[in-house]
Amino acid sequence: MDEAMSASTSGGGASHKGPVRDRLALALDVDDLVAASRLARSLVGHFRVAKIGLELYTAAGPEAIGAMIDLGYDVFCDLKLHDIPNTVNRAARVVGELGVSYLTVHAAGGVEMLRAGAEGLAAGATRPAGVLAVTVLTSEAQVAATRDLVAQRMEMAFEAGCAGVICAAPDLTATRHVRPELLRAVPGIRLAGDSVDDQRRVASPVQALAAGADLLVVGRPVTRAADPLEAAERLHRSLQQ
Ligand code: C5P
């Protein structure tokens, strides 16, 4: 179990020095379960976690979660909940019952809402599970204002009993000493030569791990590659050098 997860309300992570696969989450941002399952089946040897976001969840719902669990993944349900605490609590409980390992909730919703999510998820969970608080969306704040806000929202996540946070790689170093118990899940991962797509704040896998990332969220560089398996192997090789 990951140090960050075990120190929190929940479990489900990988060892800091464990296999590369344990540190990788595959973002399945596609709009149908057949395509998602095809990708997921071919890449399960390279990624421990399957991230189901709004697109796939809206298309396929809880069935997508069950399908990824059946393939052997820990599921990261990226629904970015943000509502009144009671609603978040009840939704998180249902998500927990579906067997997910991670659920995202917006830190912008406040400590009470985050706590409602963490408690709801724990109440429903059928396996070790934790809430990851979304600190700041790349679209939400100017870079200069972001680091203080990220640190503040990390404190909120800790206080609320979250297992971890989502944050951009460039914010990792400045916030390294803020609640190190929290798992850091980091999107915007790119190898040299990869398209940046709409990511504005990117880092290589090696840079992100060196800066303190625990879980790297990788989507298009693998899922949109001409050969996703080859792209996943390239990603692994970059981390094994
Ligand atoms: O860019 P990539 O496809 O690797 O994105 C992986 C995840 O990063 C997406 O599922 C999304 O949740 C997140 N993302 C983000 N900021 C963006 C675009 C995507 O954090 N600008």
PDB file of C-alpha atoms and ligand atoms in Angstrom:
ATOM      1  CA  MET A   1       0.000   0.000   0.000  1.00  0.00           C
ATOM      2  CA  ASP A   2       1.166   3.517  -0.820  1.00  0.00           C
ATOM      3  CA  GLU A   3       2.444   5.602   2.098  1.00  0.00           C
ATOM      4  CA  ALA A   4       0.135   8.417   1.071  1.00  0.00           C
ATOM      5  CA  MET A   5      -2.927   6.233   0.937  1.00  0.00           C
ATOM      6  CA  SER A   6      -2.193   4.251   4.106  1.00  0.00           C
ATOM      7  CA  ALA A   7      -1.706   7.445   6.080  1.00  0.00           C
ATOM      8  CA  SER A   8      -5.136   8.580   5.086  1.00  0.00           C
ATOM      9  CA  THR A   9      -8.641   7.230   5.326  1.00  0.00           C
ATOM     10  CA  SER A  10      -7.980   4.663   2.720  1.00  0.00           C
ATOM     11  CA  GLY A  11      -5.694   2.362   0.777  1.00  0.00           C
ATOM     12  CA  GLY A  12      -5.179   1.074  -2.726  1.00  0.00           C
ATOM     13  CA  GLY A  13      -1.912   2.636  -3.831  1.00  0.00           C
ATOM     14  CA  ALA A  14       1.490   1.248  -4.755  1.00  0.00           C
ATOM     15  CA  SER A  15       4.835   1.335  -3.031  1.00  0.00           C
ATOM     16  CA  HIS A  16       6.950   4.422  -3.723  1.00  0.00           C
ATOM     17  CA  LYS A  17       9.738   2.206  -4.972  1.00  0.00           C
ATOM     18  CA  GLY A  18       7.488  -0.428  -6.496  1.00  0.00           C
ATOM     19  CA  PRO A  19       7.048  -1.391 -10.119  1.00  0.00           C
ATOM     20  CA  VAL A  20       6.548   1.343 -12.717  1.00  0.00           C
ATOM     21  CA  ARG A  21       3.110  -0.055 -13.531  1.00  0.00           C
ATOM     22  CA  ASP A  22       1.897   0.751 -10.014  1.00  0.00           C
ATOM     23  CA  ARG A  23       2.583   4.455 -10.574  1.00  0.00           C
ATOM     24  CA  LEU A  24       0.655   4.760 -13.829  1.00  0.00           C
ATOM     25  CA  ALA A  25      -2.991   5.603 -14.490  1.00  0.00           C
ATOM     26  CA  LEU A  26      -4.443   5.309 -17.990  1.00  0.00           C
ATOM     27  CA  ALA A  27      -6.927   8.091 -18.797  1.00  0.00           C
ATOM     28  CA  LEU A  28      -9.604   6.399 -20.898  1.00  0.00           C
ATOM     29  CA  ASP A  29     -11.046   9.544 -22.457  1.00  0.00           C
ATOM     30  CA  VAL A  30     -13.162   7.881 -25.127  1.00  0.00           C
ATOM     31  CA  ASP A  31     -16.902   7.878 -25.668  1.00  0.00           C
ATOM     32  CA  ASP A  32     -17.703   4.200 -25.820  1.00  0.00           C
ATOM     33  CA  LEU A  33     -17.034   1.175 -23.703  1.00  0.00           C
ATOM     34  CA  VAL A  34     -16.028  -1.097 -26.579  1.00  0.00           C
ATOM     35  CA  ALA A  35     -13.153   1.219 -27.511  1.00  0.00           C
ATOM     36  CA  ALA A  36     -12.232   1.733 -23.857  1.00  0.00           C
ATOM     37  CA  SER A  37     -12.203  -2.005 -23.163  1.00  0.00           C
ATOM     38  CA  ARG A  38     -10.094  -2.729 -26.224  1.00  0.00           C
ATOM     39  CA  LEU A  39      -7.489  -0.202 -25.112  1.00  0.00           C
ATOM     40  CA  ALA A  40      -7.661  -1.261 -21.487  1.00  0.00           C
ATOM     41  CA  ARG A  41      -7.263  -4.967 -22.290  1.00  0.00           C
ATOM     42  CA  SER A  42      -4.126  -4.367 -24.326  1.00  0.00           C
ATOM     43  CA  LEU A  43      -2.560  -2.027 -21.746  1.00  0.00           C
ATOM     44  CA  VAL A  44      -3.318  -3.712 -18.418  1.00  0.00           C
ATOM     45  CA  GLY A  45       0.259  -4.949 -18.195  1.00  0.00           C
ATOM     46  CA  HIS A  46       1.479  -1.350 -18.238  1.00  0.00           C
ATOM     47  CA  PHE A  47      -1.036   0.526 -16.049  1.00  0.00           C
ATOM     48  CA  ARG A  48      -2.337  -0.386 -12.585  1.00  0.00           C
ATOM     49  CA  VAL A  49      -5.123   2.208 -12.672  1.00  0.00           C
ATOM     50  CA  ALA A  50      -7.824   2.953 -15.250  1.00  0.00           C
ATOM     51  CA  LYS A  51      -9.189   6.492 -15.056  1.00  0.00           C
ATOM     52  CA  ILE A  52     -12.812   6.836 -16.125  1.00  0.00           C
ATOM     53  CA  GLY A  53     -13.678  10.482 -16.701  1.00  0.00           C
ATOM     54  CA  LEU A  54     -16.829  12.375 -17.532  1.00  0.00           C
ATOM     55  CA  GLU A  55     -16.822  11.326 -21.182  1.00  0.00           C
ATOM     56  CA  LEU A  56     -16.708   7.556 -20.680  1.00  0.00           C
ATOM     57  CA  TYR A  57     -18.862   7.647 -17.538  1.00  0.00           C
ATOM     58  CA  THR A  58     -21.540   9.628 -19.332  1.00  0.00           C
ATOM     59  CA  ALA A  59     -21.456   7.157 -22.209  1.00  0.00           C
ATOM     60  CA  ALA A  60     -21.300   3.887 -20.291  1.00  0.00           C
ATOM     61  CA  GLY A  61     -21.962   4.585 -16.590  1.00  0.00           C
ATOM     62  CA  PRO A  62     -21.267   2.032 -13.846  1.00  0.00           C
ATOM     63  CA  GLU A  63     -20.795  -0.687 -16.466  1.00  0.00           C
ATOM     64  CA  ALA A  64     -17.494   0.960 -17.410  1.00  0.00           C
ATOM     65  CA  ILE A  65     -16.296   0.703 -13.824  1.00  0.00           C
ATOM     66  CA  GLY A  66     -17.233  -2.988 -13.592  1.00  0.00           C
ATOM     67  CA  ALA A  67     -15.563  -3.730 -16.930  1.00  0.00           C
ATOM     68  CA  MET A  68     -12.251  -2.191 -15.834  1.00  0.00           C
ATOM     69  CA  ILE A  69     -12.318  -3.989 -12.491  1.00  0.00           C
ATOM     70  CA  ASP A  70     -12.955  -7.261 -14.339  1.00  0.00           C
ATOM     71  CA  LEU A  71      -9.878  -6.568 -16.486  1.00  0.00           C
ATOM     72  CA  GLY A  72      -7.784  -6.248 -13.331  1.00  0.00           C
ATOM     73  CA  TYR A  73      -7.530  -2.473 -12.915  1.00  0.00           C
ATOM     74  CA  ASP A  74      -7.905  -0.315  -9.867  1.00  0.00           C
ATOM     75  CA  VAL A  75     -10.499   2.224 -11.013  1.00  0.00           C
ATOM     76  CA  PHE A  76     -10.073   5.968 -10.702  1.00  0.00           C
ATOM     77  CA  CYS A  77     -13.509   7.526 -11.116  1.00  0.00           C
ATOM     78  CA  ASP A  78     -12.827  11.081 -12.242  1.00  0.00           C
ATOM     79  CA  LEU A  79     -16.244  12.661 -11.790  1.00  0.00           C
ATOM     80  CA  LYS A  80     -14.925  15.847 -10.130  1.00  0.00           C
ATOM     81  CA  LEU A  81     -17.933  16.113  -7.825  1.00  0.00           C
ATOM     82  CA  HIS A  82     -18.943  19.591  -6.637  1.00  0.00           C
ATOM     83  CA  ASP A  83     -22.355  20.079  -5.037  1.00  0.00           C
ATOM     84  CA  ILE A  84     -23.903  20.501  -1.596  1.00  0.00           C
ATOM     85  CA  PRO A  85     -22.220  18.212   0.956  1.00  0.00           C
ATOM     86  CA  ASN A  86     -25.221  15.897   1.340  1.00  0.00           C
ATOM     87  CA  THR A  87     -25.419  15.274  -2.398  1.00  0.00           C
ATOM     88  CA  VAL A  88     -21.681  14.670  -2.696  1.00  0.00           C
ATOM     89  CA  ASN A  89     -21.806  12.325   0.291  1.00  0.00           C
ATOM     90  CA  ARG A  90     -24.588  10.214  -1.177  1.00  0.00           C
ATOM     91  CA  ALA A  91     -23.093  10.104  -4.665  1.00  0.00           C
ATOM     92  CA  ALA A  92     -19.682   9.155  -3.267  1.00  0.00           C
ATOM     93  CA  ARG A  93     -21.222   6.314  -1.292  1.00  0.00           C
ATOM     94  CA  VAL A  94     -22.766   4.893  -4.467  1.00  0.00           C
ATOM     95  CA  VAL A  95     -19.448   5.255  -6.306  1.00  0.00           C
ATOM     96  CA  GLY A  96     -17.779   3.379  -3.454  1.00  0.00           C
ATOM     97  CA  GLU A  97     -20.264   0.544  -3.784  1.00  0.00           C
ATOM     98  CA  LEU A  98     -19.209   0.194  -7.436  1.00  0.00           C
ATOM     99  CA  GLY A  99     -15.728  -0.828  -6.302  1.00  0.00           C
ATOM    100  CA  VAL A 100     -13.649   2.177  -7.293  1.00  0.00           C
ATOM    101  CA  SER A 101     -10.291   2.915  -5.662  1.00  0.00           C
ATOM    102  CA  TYR A 102     -10.161   6.681  -6.256  1.00  0.00           C
ATOM    103  CA  LEU A 103     -12.835   9.359  -6.702  1.00  0.00           C
ATOM    104  CA  THR A 104     -12.208  13.028  -7.514  1.00  0.00           C
ATOM    105  CA  VAL A 105     -14.008  15.858  -5.697  1.00  0.00           C
ATOM    106  CA  HIS A 106     -13.356  19.586  -6.279  1.00  0.00           C
ATOM    107  CA  ALA A 107     -11.436  21.231  -3.424  1.00  0.00           C
ATOM    108  CA  ALA A 108     -13.055  24.500  -4.519  1.00  0.00           C
ATOM    109  CA  GLY A 109     -16.236  23.131  -2.893  1.00  0.00           C
ATOM    110  CA  GLY A 110     -14.732  23.553   0.580  1.00  0.00           C
ATOM    111  CA  VAL A 111     -13.652  21.351   3.483  1.00  0.00           C
ATOM    112  CA  GLU A 112     -17.143  20.342   4.506  1.00  0.00           C
ATOM    113  CA  MET A 113     -17.941  19.132   1.004  1.00  0.00           C
ATOM    114  CA  LEU A 114     -14.635  17.277   0.690  1.00  0.00           C
ATOM    115  CA  ARG A 115     -15.241  15.586   4.043  1.00  0.00           C
ATOM    116  CA  ALA A 116     -18.749  14.606   2.962  1.00  0.00           C
ATOM    117  CA  GLY A 117     -17.235  12.981  -0.117  1.00  0.00           C
ATOM    118  CA  ALA A 118     -14.511  11.170   1.823  1.00  0.00           C
ATOM    119  CA  GLU A 119     -16.997   9.867   4.370  1.00  0.00           C
ATOM    120  CA  GLY A 120     -19.500   8.830   1.725  1.00  0.00           C
ATOM    121  CA  LEU A 121     -16.884   6.961  -0.273  1.00  0.00           C
ATOM    122  CA  ALA A 122     -15.601   5.204   2.847  1.00  0.00           C
ATOM    123  CA  ALA A 123     -19.153   4.243   3.839  1.00  0.00           C
ATOM    124  CA  GLY A 124     -19.877   2.618   0.488  1.00  0.00           C
ATOM    125  CA  ALA A 125     -16.453   1.257  -0.389  1.00  0.00           C
ATOM    126  CA  THR A 126     -16.151  -2.418  -1.213  1.00  0.00           C
ATOM    127  CA  ARG A 127     -12.345  -2.175  -1.358  1.00  0.00           C
ATOM    128  CA  PRO A 128      -9.716   0.336  -0.127  1.00  0.00           C
ATOM    129  CA  ALA A 129     -10.728   3.676  -1.620  1.00  0.00           C
ATOM    130  CA  GLY A 130      -9.902   7.344  -1.213  1.00  0.00           C
ATOM    131  CA  VAL A 131     -11.000  10.764  -2.416  1.00  0.00           C
ATOM    132  CA  LEU A 132      -8.538  12.780  -4.484  1.00  0.00           C
ATOM    133  CA  ALA A 133      -9.195  16.514  -4.190  1.00  0.00           C
ATOM    134  CA  VAL A 134      -8.821  18.492  -7.408  1.00  0.00           C
ATOM    135  CA  THR A 135      -6.662  21.443  -6.338  1.00  0.00           C
ATOM    136  CA  VAL A 136      -6.769  23.928  -9.224  1.00  0.00           C
ATOM    137  CA  LEU A 137      -7.868  23.366 -12.797  1.00  0.00           C
ATOM    138  CA  THR A 138      -5.349  24.615 -15.331  1.00  0.00           C
ATOM    139  CA  SER A 139      -8.178  26.766 -16.649  1.00  0.00           C
ATOM    140  CA  GLU A 140      -9.099  28.199 -13.229  1.00  0.00           C
ATOM    141  CA  ALA A 141      -6.282  30.451 -12.067  1.00  0.00           C
ATOM    142  CA  GLN A 142      -3.284  32.388 -13.257  1.00  0.00           C
ATOM    143  CA  VAL A 143       0.000  30.620 -12.653  1.00  0.00           C
ATOM    144  CA  ALA A 144       1.249  33.254 -10.181  1.00  0.00           C
ATOM    145  CA  ALA A 145      -1.764  32.813  -7.944  1.00  0.00           C
ATOM    146  CA  THR A 146      -1.855  29.085  -8.277  1.00  0.00           C
ATOM    147  CA  ARG A 147       0.829  27.840  -5.896  1.00  0.00           C
ATOM    148  CA  ASP A 148      -0.629  29.411  -2.766  1.00  0.00           C
ATOM    149  CA  LEU A 149      -4.023  28.205  -3.770  1.00  0.00           C
ATOM    150  CA  VAL A 150      -2.712  24.679  -4.408  1.00  0.00           C
ATOM    151  CA  ALA A 151      -1.060  24.622  -0.968  1.00  0.00           C
ATOM    152  CA  GLN A 152      -4.220  25.940   0.688  1.00  0.00           C
ATOM    153  CA  ARG A 153      -6.368  23.331  -1.023  1.00  0.00           C
ATOM    154  CA  MET A 154      -3.915  20.578  -0.077  1.00  0.00           C
ATOM    155  CA  GLU A 155      -4.394  21.592   3.562  1.00  0.00           C
ATOM    156  CA  MET A 156      -8.152  21.471   3.049  1.00  0.00           C
ATOM    157  CA  ALA A 157      -7.912  18.012   1.509  1.00  0.00           C
ATOM    158  CA  PHE A 158      -5.893  16.747   4.450  1.00  0.00           C
ATOM    159  CA  GLU A 159      -8.244  18.266   6.988  1.00  0.00           C
ATOM    160  CA  ALA A 160     -11.201  16.675   5.219  1.00  0.00           C
ATOM    161  CA  GLY A 161      -9.704  13.175   5.285  1.00  0.00           C
ATOM    162  CA  CYS A 162      -8.935  12.901   1.574  1.00  0.00           C
ATOM    163  CA  ALA A 163      -6.389  10.341   0.418  1.00  0.00           C
ATOM    164  CA  GLY A 164      -4.688  12.675  -2.018  1.00  0.00           C
ATOM    165  CA  VAL A 165      -4.815  15.512  -4.481  1.00  0.00           C
ATOM    166  CA  ILE A 166      -4.679  16.160  -8.201  1.00  0.00           C
ATOM    167  CA  CYS A 167      -2.096  18.746  -9.064  1.00  0.00           C
ATOM    168  CA  ALA A 168      -0.035  19.878 -12.033  1.00  0.00           C
ATOM    169  CA  ALA A 169       3.637  18.870 -12.182  1.00  0.00           C
ATOM    170  CA  PRO A 170       4.980  22.460 -12.022  1.00  0.00           C
ATOM    171  CA  ASP A 171       3.257  22.909  -8.631  1.00  0.00           C
ATOM    172  CA  LEU A 172       4.765  19.782  -7.057  1.00  0.00           C
ATOM    173  CA  THR A 173       8.120  21.137  -5.935  1.00  0.00           C
ATOM    174  CA  ALA A 174       6.775  24.287  -4.277  1.00  0.00           C
ATOM    175  CA  THR A 175       4.183  22.253  -2.389  1.00  0.00           C
ATOM    176  CA  ARG A 176       6.360  19.244  -1.622  1.00  0.00           C
ATOM    177  CA  HIS A 177       6.357  19.847   2.120  1.00  0.00           C
ATOM    178  CA  VAL A 178       2.636  20.486   2.338  1.00  0.00           C
ATOM    179  CA  ARG A 179       1.010  17.412   3.873  1.00  0.00           C
ATOM    180  CA  PRO A 180       3.378  14.879   2.291  1.00  0.00           C
ATOM    181  CA  GLU A 181       0.998  12.141   3.463  1.00  0.00           C
ATOM    182  CA  LEU A 182      -1.329  13.055   0.584  1.00  0.00           C
ATOM    183  CA  LEU A 183      -0.990  11.070  -2.620  1.00  0.00           C
ATOM    184  CA  ARG A 184      -0.099  13.351  -5.542  1.00  0.00           C
ATOM    185  CA  ALA A 185      -1.823  12.340  -8.792  1.00  0.00           C
ATOM    186  CA  VAL A 186      -0.436  14.313 -11.729  1.00  0.00           C
ATOM    187  CA  PRO A 187      -1.842  14.739 -15.266  1.00  0.00           C
ATOM    188  CA  GLY A 188      -0.117  16.535 -18.140  1.00  0.00           C
ATOM    189  CA  ILE A 189       2.569  13.873 -18.581  1.00  0.00           C
ATOM    190  CA  ARG A 190       4.466  14.020 -21.855  1.00  0.00           C
ATOM    191  CA  LEU A 191       7.607  12.431 -23.292  1.00  0.00           C
ATOM    192  CA  ALA A 192       9.894  14.452 -25.545  1.00  0.00           C
ATOM    193  CA  GLY A 193       8.298  14.568 -28.974  1.00  0.00           C
ATOM    194  CA  ASP A 194       4.745  13.950 -27.708  1.00  0.00           C
ATOM    195  CA  SER A 195       2.044  16.394 -28.718  1.00  0.00           C
ATOM    196  CA  VAL A 196       1.179  18.736 -25.829  1.00  0.00           C
ATOM    197  CA  ASP A 197      -2.513  18.760 -26.919  1.00  0.00           C
ATOM    198  CA  ASP A 198      -4.467  21.188 -24.698  1.00  0.00           C
ATOM    199  CA  GLN A 199      -2.194  20.621 -21.676  1.00  0.00           C
ATOM    200  CA  ARG A 200      -0.546  23.877 -20.714  1.00  0.00           C
ATOM    201  CA  ARG A 201       1.540  22.626 -17.779  1.00  0.00           C
ATOM    202  CA  VAL A 202       3.380  19.448 -18.740  1.00  0.00           C
ATOM    203  CA  ALA A 203       6.301  17.414 -17.411  1.00  0.00           C
ATOM    204  CA  SER A 204       8.056  14.218 -18.377  1.00  0.00           C
ATOM    205  CA  PRO A 205       7.347  11.119 -16.267  1.00  0.00           C
ATOM    206  CA  VAL A 206      10.844  11.253 -14.780  1.00  0.00           C
ATOM    207  CA  GLN A 207      10.511  14.965 -13.904  1.00  0.00           C
ATOM    208  CA  ALA A 208       7.103  14.461 -12.306  1.00  0.00           C
ATOM    209  CA  LEU A 209       8.222  11.519 -10.152  1.00  0.00           C
ATOM    210  CA  ALA A 210      11.397  13.355  -9.127  1.00  0.00           C
ATOM    211  CA  ALA A 211       9.262  16.325  -8.063  1.00  0.00           C
ATOM    212  CA  GLY A 212       7.119  14.118  -5.836  1.00  0.00           C
ATOM    213  CA  ALA A 213       4.325  12.669  -7.975  1.00  0.00           C
ATOM    214  CA  ASP A 214       2.924   9.349  -6.749  1.00  0.00           C
ATOM    215  CA  LEU A 215       0.559   8.538  -9.605  1.00  0.00           C
ATOM    216  CA  LEU A 216       1.066   9.707 -13.200  1.00  0.00           C
ATOM    217  CA  VAL A 217      -2.120  10.178 -15.235  1.00  0.00           C
ATOM    218  CA  VAL A 218      -1.426   9.530 -18.904  1.00  0.00           C
ATOM    219  CA  GLY A 219      -4.020   9.775 -21.639  1.00  0.00           C
ATOM    220  CA  ARG A 220      -3.577  10.873 -25.213  1.00  0.00           C
ATOM    221  CA  PRO A 221       0.161  10.195 -25.565  1.00  0.00           C
ATOM    222  CA  VAL A 222      -0.826   6.509 -25.260  1.00  0.00           C
ATOM    223  CA  THR A 223      -4.514   6.284 -26.140  1.00  0.00           C
ATOM    224  CA  ARG A 224      -4.207   8.382 -29.320  1.00  0.00           C
ATOM    225  CA  ALA A 225      -0.874   6.913 -30.397  1.00  0.00           C
ATOM    226  CA  ALA A 226      -0.794   5.002 -33.678  1.00  0.00           C
ATOM    227  CA  ASP A 227       0.428   2.052 -31.589  1.00  0.00           C
ATOM    228  CA  PRO A 228      -0.725   2.460 -27.948  1.00  0.00           C
ATOM    229  CA  LEU A 229       1.198  -0.575 -26.744  1.00  0.00           C
ATOM    230  CA  GLU A 230       4.431   0.736 -28.225  1.00  0.00           C
ATOM    231  CA  ALA A 231       3.750   4.143 -26.636  1.00  0.00           C
ATOM    232  CA  ALA A 232       3.179   2.476 -23.251  1.00  0.00           C
ATOM    233  CA  GLU A 233       6.418   0.551 -23.622  1.00  0.00           C
ATOM    234  CA  ARG A 234       8.240   3.786 -24.427  1.00  0.00           C
ATOM    235  CA  LEU A 235       6.763   5.330 -21.296  1.00  0.00           C
ATOM    236  CA  HIS A 236       7.974   2.398 -19.196  1.00  0.00           C
ATOM    237  CA  ARG A 237      11.424   2.483 -20.730  1.00  0.00           C
ATOM    238  CA  SER A 238      11.735   6.195 -19.902  1.00  0.00           C
ATOM    239  CA  LEU A 239      11.179   5.336 -16.248  1.00  0.00           C
ATOM    240  CA  GLN A 240      13.481   2.356 -16.119  1.00  0.00           C
ATOM    241  CA  GLN A 241      16.627   4.115 -17.298  1.00  0.00           C
TER     242      GLN A 241
HETATM  243  O1  C5P B   1      -3.566  15.134 -21.810  1.00  0.00           O
HETATM  244  P1  C5P B   1      -3.932  13.729 -21.414  1.00  0.00           P
HETATM  245  O2  C5P B   1      -4.789  13.041 -22.426  1.00  0.00           O
HETATM  246  O3  C5P B   1      -2.737  12.882 -20.998  1.00  0.00           O
HETATM  247  O4  C5P B   1      -4.840  13.963 -20.148  1.00  0.00           O
HETATM  248  C1  C5P B   1      -4.997  13.068 -19.130  1.00  0.00           C
HETATM  249  C2  C5P B   1      -5.951  13.674 -18.140  1.00  0.00           C
HETATM  250  O5  C5P B   1      -5.480  14.983 -17.773  1.00  0.00           O
HETATM  251  C3  C5P B   1      -7.360  13.928 -18.666  1.00  0.00           C
HETATM  252  O6  C5P B   1      -8.183  12.824 -18.431  1.00  0.00           O
HETATM  253  C4  C5P B   1      -7.818  15.116 -17.859  1.00  0.00           C
HETATM  254  O7  C5P B   1      -8.478  14.673 -16.693  1.00  0.00           O
HETATM  255  C5  C5P B   1      -6.571  15.812 -17.445  1.00  0.00           C
HETATM  256  N1  C5P B   1      -6.405  17.103 -18.146  1.00  0.00           N
HETATM  257  C6  C5P B   1      -5.945  18.191 -17.432  1.00  0.00           C
HETATM  258  N2  C5P B   1      -5.795  19.420 -18.030  1.00  0.00           N
HETATM  259  C7  C5P B   1      -6.041  19.600 -19.325  1.00  0.00           C
HETATM  260  C8  C5P B   1      -6.468  18.500 -20.096  1.00  0.00           C
HETATM  261  C9  C5P B   1      -6.628  17.254 -19.473  1.00  0.00           C
HETATM  262  O8  C5P B   1      -5.648  18.051 -16.257  1.00  0.00           O
HETATM  263  N3  C5P B   1      -5.872  20.796 -19.859  1.00  0.00           N
END
